[in-house]
CSV table of C-alpha atoms in Angstrom, one decimal:
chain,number,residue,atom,x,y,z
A,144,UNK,CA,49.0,53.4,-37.8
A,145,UNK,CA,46.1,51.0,-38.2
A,146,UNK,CA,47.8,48.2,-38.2
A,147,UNK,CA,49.1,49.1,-34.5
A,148,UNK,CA,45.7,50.0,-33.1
A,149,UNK,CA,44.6,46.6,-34.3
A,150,UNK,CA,48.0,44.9,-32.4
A,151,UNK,CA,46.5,46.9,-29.6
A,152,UNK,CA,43.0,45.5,-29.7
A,153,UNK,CA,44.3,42.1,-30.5
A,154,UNK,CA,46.7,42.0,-27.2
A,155,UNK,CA,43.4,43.8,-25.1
A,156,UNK,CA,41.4,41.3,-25.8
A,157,UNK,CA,43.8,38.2,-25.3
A,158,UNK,CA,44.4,40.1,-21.3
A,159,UNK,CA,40.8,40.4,-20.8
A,160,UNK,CA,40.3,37.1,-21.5
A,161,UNK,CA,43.3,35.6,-19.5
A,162,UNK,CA,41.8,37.5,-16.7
A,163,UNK,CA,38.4,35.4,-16.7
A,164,UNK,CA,39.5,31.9,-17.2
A,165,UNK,CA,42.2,31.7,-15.2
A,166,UNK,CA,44.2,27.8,-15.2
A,167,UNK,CA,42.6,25.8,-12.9
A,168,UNK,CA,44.5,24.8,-10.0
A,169,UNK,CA,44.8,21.4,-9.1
A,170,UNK,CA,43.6,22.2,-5.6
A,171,UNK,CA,40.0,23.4,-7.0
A,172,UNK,CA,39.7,19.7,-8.7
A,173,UNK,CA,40.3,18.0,-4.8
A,174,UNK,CA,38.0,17.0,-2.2
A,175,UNK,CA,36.9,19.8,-0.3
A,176,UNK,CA,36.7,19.3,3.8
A,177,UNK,CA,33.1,20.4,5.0
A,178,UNK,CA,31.3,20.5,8.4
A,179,UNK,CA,28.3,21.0,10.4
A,180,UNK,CA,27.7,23.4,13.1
A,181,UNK,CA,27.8,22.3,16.7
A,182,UNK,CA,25.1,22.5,19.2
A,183,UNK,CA,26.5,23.3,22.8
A,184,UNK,CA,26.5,25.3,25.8
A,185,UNK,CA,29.0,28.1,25.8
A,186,UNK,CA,30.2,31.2,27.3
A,187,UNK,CA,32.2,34.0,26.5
A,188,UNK,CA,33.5,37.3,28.8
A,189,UNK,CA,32.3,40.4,28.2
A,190,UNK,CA,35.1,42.6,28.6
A,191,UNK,CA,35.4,45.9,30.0
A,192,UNK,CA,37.7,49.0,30.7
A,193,UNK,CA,37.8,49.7,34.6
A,194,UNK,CA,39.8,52.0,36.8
A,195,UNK,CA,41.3,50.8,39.8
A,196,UNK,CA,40.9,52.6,43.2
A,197,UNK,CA,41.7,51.4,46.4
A,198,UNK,CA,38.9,50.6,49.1
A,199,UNK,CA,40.2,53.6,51.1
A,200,UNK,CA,42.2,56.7,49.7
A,201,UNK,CA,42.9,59.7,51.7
A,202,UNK,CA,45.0,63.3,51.7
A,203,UNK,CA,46.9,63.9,55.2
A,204,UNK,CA,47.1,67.6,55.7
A,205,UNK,CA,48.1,69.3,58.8
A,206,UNK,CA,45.9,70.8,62.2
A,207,UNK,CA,48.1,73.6,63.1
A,208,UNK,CA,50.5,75.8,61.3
A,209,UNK,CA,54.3,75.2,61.7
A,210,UNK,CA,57.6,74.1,61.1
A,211,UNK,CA,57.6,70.3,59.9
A,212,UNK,CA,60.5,69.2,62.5
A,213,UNK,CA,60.1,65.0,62.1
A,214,UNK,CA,58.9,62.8,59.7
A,215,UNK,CA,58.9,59.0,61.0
A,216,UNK,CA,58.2,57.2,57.6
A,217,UNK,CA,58.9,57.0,54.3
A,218,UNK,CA,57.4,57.3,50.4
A,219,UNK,CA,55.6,54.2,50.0
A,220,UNK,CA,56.1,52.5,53.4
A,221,UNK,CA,53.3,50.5,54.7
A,222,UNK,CA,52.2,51.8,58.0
A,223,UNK,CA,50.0,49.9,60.9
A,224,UNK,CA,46.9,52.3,61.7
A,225,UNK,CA,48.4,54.7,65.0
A,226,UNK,CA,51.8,55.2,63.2
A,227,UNK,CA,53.1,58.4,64.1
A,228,UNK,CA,53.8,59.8,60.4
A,229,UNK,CA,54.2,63.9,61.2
A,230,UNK,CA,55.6,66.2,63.4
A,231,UNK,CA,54.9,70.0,63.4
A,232,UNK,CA,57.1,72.3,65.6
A,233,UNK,CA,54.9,71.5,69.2
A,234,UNK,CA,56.3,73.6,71.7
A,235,UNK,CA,54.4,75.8,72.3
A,236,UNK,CA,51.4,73.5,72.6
A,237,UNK,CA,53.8,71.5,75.4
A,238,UNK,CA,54.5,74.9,77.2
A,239,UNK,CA,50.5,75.3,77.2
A,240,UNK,CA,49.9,71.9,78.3
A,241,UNK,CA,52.2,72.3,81.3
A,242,UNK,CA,50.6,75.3,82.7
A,243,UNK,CA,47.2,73.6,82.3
A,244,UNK,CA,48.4,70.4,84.3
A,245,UNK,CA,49.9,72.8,86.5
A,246,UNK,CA,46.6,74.5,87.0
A,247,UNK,CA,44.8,71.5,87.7
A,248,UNK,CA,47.6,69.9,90.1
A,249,UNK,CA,46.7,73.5,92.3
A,250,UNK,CA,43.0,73.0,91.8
A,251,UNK,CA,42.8,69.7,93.0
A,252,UNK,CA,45.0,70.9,95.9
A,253,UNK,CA,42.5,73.4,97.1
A,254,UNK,CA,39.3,71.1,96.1
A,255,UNK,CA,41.3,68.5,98.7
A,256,UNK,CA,41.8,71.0,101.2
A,257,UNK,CA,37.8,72.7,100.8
A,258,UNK,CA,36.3,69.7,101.0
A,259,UNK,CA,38.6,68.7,104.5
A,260,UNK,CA,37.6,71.3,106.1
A,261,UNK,CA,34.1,71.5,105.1
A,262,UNK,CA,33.8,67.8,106.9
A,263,UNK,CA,34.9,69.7,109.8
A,264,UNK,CA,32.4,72.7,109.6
A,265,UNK,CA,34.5,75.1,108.8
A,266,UNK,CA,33.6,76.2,105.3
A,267,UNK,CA,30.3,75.7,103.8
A,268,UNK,CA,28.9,74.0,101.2
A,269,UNK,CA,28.6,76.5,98.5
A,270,UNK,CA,32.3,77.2,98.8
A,271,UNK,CA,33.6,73.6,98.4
A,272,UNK,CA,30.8,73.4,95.3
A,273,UNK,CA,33.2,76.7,93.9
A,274,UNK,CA,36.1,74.4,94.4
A,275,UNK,CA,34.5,71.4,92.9
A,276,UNK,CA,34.1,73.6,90.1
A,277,UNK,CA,37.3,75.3,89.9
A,278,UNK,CA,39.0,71.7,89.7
A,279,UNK,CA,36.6,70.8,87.0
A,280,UNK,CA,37.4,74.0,84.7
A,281,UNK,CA,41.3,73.0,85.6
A,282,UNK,CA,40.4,69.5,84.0
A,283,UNK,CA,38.8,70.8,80.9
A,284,UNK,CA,41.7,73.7,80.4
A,285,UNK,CA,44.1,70.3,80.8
A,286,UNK,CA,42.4,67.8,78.2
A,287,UNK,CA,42.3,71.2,75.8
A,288,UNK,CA,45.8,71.9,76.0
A,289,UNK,CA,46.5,68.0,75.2
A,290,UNK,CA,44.1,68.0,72.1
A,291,UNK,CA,46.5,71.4,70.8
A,292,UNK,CA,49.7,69.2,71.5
A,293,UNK,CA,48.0,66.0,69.4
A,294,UNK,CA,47.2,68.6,66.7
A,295,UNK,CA,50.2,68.6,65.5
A,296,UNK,CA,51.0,65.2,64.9
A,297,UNK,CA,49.8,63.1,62.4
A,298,UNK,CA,49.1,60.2,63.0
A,299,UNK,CA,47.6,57.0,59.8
A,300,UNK,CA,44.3,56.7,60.9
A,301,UNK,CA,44.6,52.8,59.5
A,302,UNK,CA,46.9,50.5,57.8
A,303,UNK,CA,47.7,51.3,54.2
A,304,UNK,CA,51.0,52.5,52.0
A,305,UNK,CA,52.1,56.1,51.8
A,306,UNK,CA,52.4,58.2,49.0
A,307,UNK,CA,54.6,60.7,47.9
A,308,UNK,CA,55.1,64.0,50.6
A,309,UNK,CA,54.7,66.9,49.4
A,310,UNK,CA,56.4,69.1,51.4
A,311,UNK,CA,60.0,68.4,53.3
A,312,UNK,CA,61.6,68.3,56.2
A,313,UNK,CA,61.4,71.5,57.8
A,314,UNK,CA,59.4,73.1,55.7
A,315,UNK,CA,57.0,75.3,57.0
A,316,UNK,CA,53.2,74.4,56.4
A,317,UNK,CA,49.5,76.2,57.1
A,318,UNK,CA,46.7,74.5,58.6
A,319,UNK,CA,45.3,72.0,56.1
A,320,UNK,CA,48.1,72.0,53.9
A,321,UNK,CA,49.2,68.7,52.0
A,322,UNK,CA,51.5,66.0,53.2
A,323,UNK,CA,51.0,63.0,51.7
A,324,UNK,CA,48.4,60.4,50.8
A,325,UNK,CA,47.8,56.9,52.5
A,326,UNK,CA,46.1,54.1,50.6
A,327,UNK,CA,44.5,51.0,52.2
A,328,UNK,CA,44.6,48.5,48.9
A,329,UNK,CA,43.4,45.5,51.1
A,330,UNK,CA,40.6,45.6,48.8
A,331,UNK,CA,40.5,47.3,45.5
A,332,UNK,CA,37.7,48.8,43.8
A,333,UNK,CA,37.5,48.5,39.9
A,334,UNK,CA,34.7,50.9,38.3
A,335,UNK,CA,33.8,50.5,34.8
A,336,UNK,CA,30.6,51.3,32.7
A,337,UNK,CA,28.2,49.0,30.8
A,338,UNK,CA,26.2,50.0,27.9
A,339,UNK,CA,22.4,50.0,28.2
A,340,UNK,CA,21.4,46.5,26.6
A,341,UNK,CA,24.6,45.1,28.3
A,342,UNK,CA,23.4,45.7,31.5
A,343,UNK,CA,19.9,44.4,30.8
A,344,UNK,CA,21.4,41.4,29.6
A,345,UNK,CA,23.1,41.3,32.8
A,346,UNK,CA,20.3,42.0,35.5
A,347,UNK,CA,18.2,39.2,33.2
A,348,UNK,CA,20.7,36.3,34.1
A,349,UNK,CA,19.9,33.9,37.1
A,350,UNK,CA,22.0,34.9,40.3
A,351,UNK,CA,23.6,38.0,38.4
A,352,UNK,CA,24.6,39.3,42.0
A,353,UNK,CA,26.7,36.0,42.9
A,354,UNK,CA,28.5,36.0,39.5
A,355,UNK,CA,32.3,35.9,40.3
A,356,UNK,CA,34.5,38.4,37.7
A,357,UNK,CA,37.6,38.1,36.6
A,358,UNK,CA,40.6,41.2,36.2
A,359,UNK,CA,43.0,41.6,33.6
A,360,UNK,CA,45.4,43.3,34.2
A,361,UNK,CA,47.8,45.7,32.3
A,362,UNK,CA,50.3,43.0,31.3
A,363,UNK,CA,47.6,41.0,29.2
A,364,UNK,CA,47.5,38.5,32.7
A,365,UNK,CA,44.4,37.5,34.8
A,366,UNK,CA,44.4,38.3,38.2
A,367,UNK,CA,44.8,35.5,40.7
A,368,UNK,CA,41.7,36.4,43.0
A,369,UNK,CA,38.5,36.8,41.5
A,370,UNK,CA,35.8,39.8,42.0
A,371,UNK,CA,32.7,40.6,42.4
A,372,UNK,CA,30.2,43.1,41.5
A,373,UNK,CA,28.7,44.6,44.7
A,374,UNK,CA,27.2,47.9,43.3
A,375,UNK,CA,25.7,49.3,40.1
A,376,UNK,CA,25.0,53.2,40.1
A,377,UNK,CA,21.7,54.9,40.5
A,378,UNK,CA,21.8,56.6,36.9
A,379,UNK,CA,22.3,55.9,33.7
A,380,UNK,CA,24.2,58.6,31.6
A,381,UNK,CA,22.5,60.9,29.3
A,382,UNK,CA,25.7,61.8,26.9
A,383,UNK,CA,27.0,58.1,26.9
A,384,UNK,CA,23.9,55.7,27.5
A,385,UNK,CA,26.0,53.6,30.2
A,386,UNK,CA,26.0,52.8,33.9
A,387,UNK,CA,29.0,52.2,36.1
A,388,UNK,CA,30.0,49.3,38.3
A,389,UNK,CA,31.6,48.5,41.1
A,390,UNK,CA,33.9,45.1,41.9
A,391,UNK,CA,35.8,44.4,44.5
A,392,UNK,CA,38.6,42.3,44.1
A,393,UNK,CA,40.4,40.9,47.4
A,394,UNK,CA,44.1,41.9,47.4
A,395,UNK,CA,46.3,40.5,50.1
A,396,UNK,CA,49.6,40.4,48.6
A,397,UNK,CA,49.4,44.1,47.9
A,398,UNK,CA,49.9,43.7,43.9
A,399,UNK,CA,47.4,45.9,42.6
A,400,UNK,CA,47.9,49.7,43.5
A,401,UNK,CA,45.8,53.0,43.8
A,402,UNK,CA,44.9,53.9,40.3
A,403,UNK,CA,46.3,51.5,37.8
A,404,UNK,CA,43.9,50.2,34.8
A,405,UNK,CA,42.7,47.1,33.9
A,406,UNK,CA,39.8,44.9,32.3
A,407,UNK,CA,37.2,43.6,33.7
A,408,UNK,CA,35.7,40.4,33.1
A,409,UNK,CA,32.1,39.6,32.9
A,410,UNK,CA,31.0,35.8,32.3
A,411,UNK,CA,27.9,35.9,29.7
A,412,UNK,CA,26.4,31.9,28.8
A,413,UNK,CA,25.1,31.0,26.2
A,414,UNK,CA,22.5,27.9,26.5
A,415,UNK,CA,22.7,25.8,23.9
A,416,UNK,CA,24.2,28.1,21.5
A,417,UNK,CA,25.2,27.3,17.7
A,418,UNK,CA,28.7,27.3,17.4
A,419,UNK,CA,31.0,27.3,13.9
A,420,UNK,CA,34.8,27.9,13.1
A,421,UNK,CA,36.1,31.4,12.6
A,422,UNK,CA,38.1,29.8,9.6
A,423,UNK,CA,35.1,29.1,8.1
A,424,UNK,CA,33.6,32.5,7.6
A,425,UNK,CA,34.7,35.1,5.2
A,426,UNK,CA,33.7,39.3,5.6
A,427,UNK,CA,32.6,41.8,2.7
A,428,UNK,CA,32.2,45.2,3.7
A,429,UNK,CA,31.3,44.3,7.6
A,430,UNK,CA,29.2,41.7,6.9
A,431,UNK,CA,30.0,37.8,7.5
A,432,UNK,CA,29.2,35.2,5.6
A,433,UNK,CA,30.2,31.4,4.8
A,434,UNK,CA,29.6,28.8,2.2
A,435,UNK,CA,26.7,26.5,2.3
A,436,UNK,CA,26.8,23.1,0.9
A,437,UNK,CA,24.2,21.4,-1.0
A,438,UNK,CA,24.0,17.3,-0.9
A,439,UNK,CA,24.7,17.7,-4.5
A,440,UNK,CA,27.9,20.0,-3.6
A,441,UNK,CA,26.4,23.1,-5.1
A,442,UNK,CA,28.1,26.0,-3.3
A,443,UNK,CA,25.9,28.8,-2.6
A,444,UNK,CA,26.9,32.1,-0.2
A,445,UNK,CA,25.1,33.1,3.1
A,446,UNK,CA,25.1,36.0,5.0
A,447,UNK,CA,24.8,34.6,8.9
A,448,UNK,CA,25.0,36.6,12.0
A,449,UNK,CA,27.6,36.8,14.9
A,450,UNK,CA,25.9,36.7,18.1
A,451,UNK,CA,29.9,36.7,20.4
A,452,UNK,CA,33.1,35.5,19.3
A,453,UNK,CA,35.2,32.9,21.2
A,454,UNK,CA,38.8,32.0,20.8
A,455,UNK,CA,38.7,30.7,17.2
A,456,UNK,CA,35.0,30.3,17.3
A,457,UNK,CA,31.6,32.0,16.4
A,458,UNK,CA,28.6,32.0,18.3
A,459,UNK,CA,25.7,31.9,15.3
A,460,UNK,CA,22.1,33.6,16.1
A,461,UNK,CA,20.8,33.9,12.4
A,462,UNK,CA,21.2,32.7,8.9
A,463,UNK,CA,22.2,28.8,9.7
A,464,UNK,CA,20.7,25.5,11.1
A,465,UNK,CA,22.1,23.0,12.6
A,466,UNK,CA,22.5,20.5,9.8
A,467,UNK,CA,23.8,22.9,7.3
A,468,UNK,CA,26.6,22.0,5.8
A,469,UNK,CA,29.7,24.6,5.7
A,470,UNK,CA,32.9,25.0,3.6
A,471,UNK,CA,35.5,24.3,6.5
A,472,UNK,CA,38.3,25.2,4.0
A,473,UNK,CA,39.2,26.6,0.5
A,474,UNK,CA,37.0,29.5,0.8
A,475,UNK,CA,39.2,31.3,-1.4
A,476,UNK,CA,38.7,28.5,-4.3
A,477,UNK,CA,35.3,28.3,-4.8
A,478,UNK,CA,32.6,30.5,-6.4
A,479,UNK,CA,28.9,30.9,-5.6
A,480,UNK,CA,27.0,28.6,-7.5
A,481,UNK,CA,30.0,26.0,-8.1
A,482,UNK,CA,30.0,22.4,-7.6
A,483,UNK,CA,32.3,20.6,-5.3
A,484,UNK,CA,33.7,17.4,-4.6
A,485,UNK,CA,33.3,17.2,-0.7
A,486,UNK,CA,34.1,15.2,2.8
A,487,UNK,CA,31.9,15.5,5.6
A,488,UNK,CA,34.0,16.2,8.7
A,489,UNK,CA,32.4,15.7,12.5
A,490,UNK,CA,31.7,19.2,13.6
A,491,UNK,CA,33.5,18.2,17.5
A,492,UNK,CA,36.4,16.8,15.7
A,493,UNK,CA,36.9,19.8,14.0
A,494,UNK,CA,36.5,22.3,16.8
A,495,UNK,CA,38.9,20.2,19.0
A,496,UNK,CA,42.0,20.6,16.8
A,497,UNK,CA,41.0,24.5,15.6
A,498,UNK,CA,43.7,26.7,15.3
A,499,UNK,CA,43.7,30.3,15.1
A,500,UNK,CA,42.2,31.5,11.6
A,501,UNK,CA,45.1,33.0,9.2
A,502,UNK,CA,45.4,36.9,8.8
């Protein structure tokens, strides 16, 4: 029994100390590529969620109550502003329209014939003012009659695309009831909302209110016209701490629609910014870091901080200087405190053939 306890102990210790002096690989005995950080001018795009609405967006509903007896477009058809669209049953309105006409044509007969004979003396003046007025009331009953008959069409009160109806062909439909929608997306409005210190990073930048934006849209591809940001609510909310904005994005070829999604782009420079590889960095719990390298190749760890990210590149605000030297690769190799064999690589050499840092 002993003697297997001590087999135990014996095979313990041997694991143990396997685990701590691991074979050296002959990797960790090379020349290890190091660089600098770069001092440059950058920029990266802030990048935001935005709802896309269409510069005008309307509900067609009906003037009078009736029997829907024509419809003279089509779901999704673009129409020229004074397209007749709808039809409700109008005869009765053209019945009421021809009495009134009628009216007026007798009016107008008697107004001729008062005022012909009042050039002769015959009547007097106060009863060709009566037929002056007669004719007049004929007129009004006339142009009131024709504003009941142009009730019930329905007519696009400017060029856009139609929706979907919502009711059918000779359905019957109340005053103000639902027929469609019509969208002018000429122009499309994207609204999307900016975190407090993002927008006072924004309103601080030189000519903030000429700054062209970019779209992305739901494919992953950039929009061919670029935006711009024309307003920026009043308010700030209470429950979220952000603002909305509003670009408009031309849109003459009619791709984007009435309330698709996309991302807008913001442009944010940075002046002379200090700029290092992504492969160069490592994380521990959140927080990144990179190997510095002494002239005498000690290796010693440093927590740095990310100002932005670019495509395969940090923006650095804290925790390096320019002529720091950096582990550009074998991160995984060394130790803190280790001393390295290394080769000084130039810092725009290095950018210029990046490629994306391994998963």
């Amino acid at each position: 029994m002993h003697h297997f306890k001590r087999l135990a102990i014996v095979i313990a210790a041997l694991w143990i100390w396997g685990c701590h002096h691991p074979q050296p690989h002959e990797e960790e005995e090379g020349t290890f590529p190091v660089t600098t950080p770069l001092r440059q001018d950058a920029e990266i795009h802030d990048e935001y969620v935005a709802q896309l609405r269409a510069i005008h967006h309307i509900e067609l509903r009906t003037l009078e109550r009736g029997y829907l007896t024509e419809l003279f477009v089509d779901e999704g058809q673009r129409v020229e502003k004074g397209t007749k669209m709808f039809q409700v049953l109008p005869r009765i309105y053209d019945a009421e329209l021809q009495r009134a006409e009628a009216e007026l044509e007798l009016a107008t007969i008697e107004f001729q014939n008062t005022e012909m004979l009042a050039e002769k003396d015959i009547v007097a003046a106060p009863e060709l003012a009566m037929a002056r007025a007669r004719m007049a009331k004929a007129q009004a009953e006339r142009s009131l009659a024709e504003t009941h008959r142009d009730l019930t069409e329905v007519r696009a009160p400017f060029t856009g695309l139609m929706g979907r109806f919502e009711v059918r062909l000779g359905s019957l439909v109340d005053e103000g009831e639902l027929l469609t929608t019509l969208s002018d997306n000429s122009t499309i409005w994207a609204y999307f909302n900016v975190p407090e210190a993002e927008y006072l990073s924004y309103k601080s930048r030189p000519g903030s209110d000429q700054m062209p934006v970019q779209l992305r849209m739901a494919n992953g591809e950039i929009f061919e016209h670029t935006g711009k940001i024309e307003t920026i609510e009043a308010d700030f909310n209470s429950d979220t701490g952000n603002i909305a904005f509003r670009a408009a994005f031309p849109n003459p070829d009619g791709l984007l629609r009435h309330g698709e999604t996309g991302n807008v782009l913001v442009k944010r420079p940075f002046a002379n910014a200090l700029i290092i590889p992504q492969a160069a960095t490592f994380e521990i719990l959140d927080r990144r870091f990179v190997f510095v390298v002494a002239e005498d190749g000690l290796v010693s760890q440093r927590r740095i901080s990310i100002a932005a990210e670019l495509p395969h590149l940090f923006v650095v605000d804290g925790g390096l200087e320019e002529n720091d030297q950096i582990l550009l690769e074998g991160l995984r190799k060394v130790q803190d405190g280790e001393k390295i064999e290394f080769e000084v690589e130039d810092p725009t050499e290095v950018i210029a053939h990046l490629e994306p840092p391994s998963e």
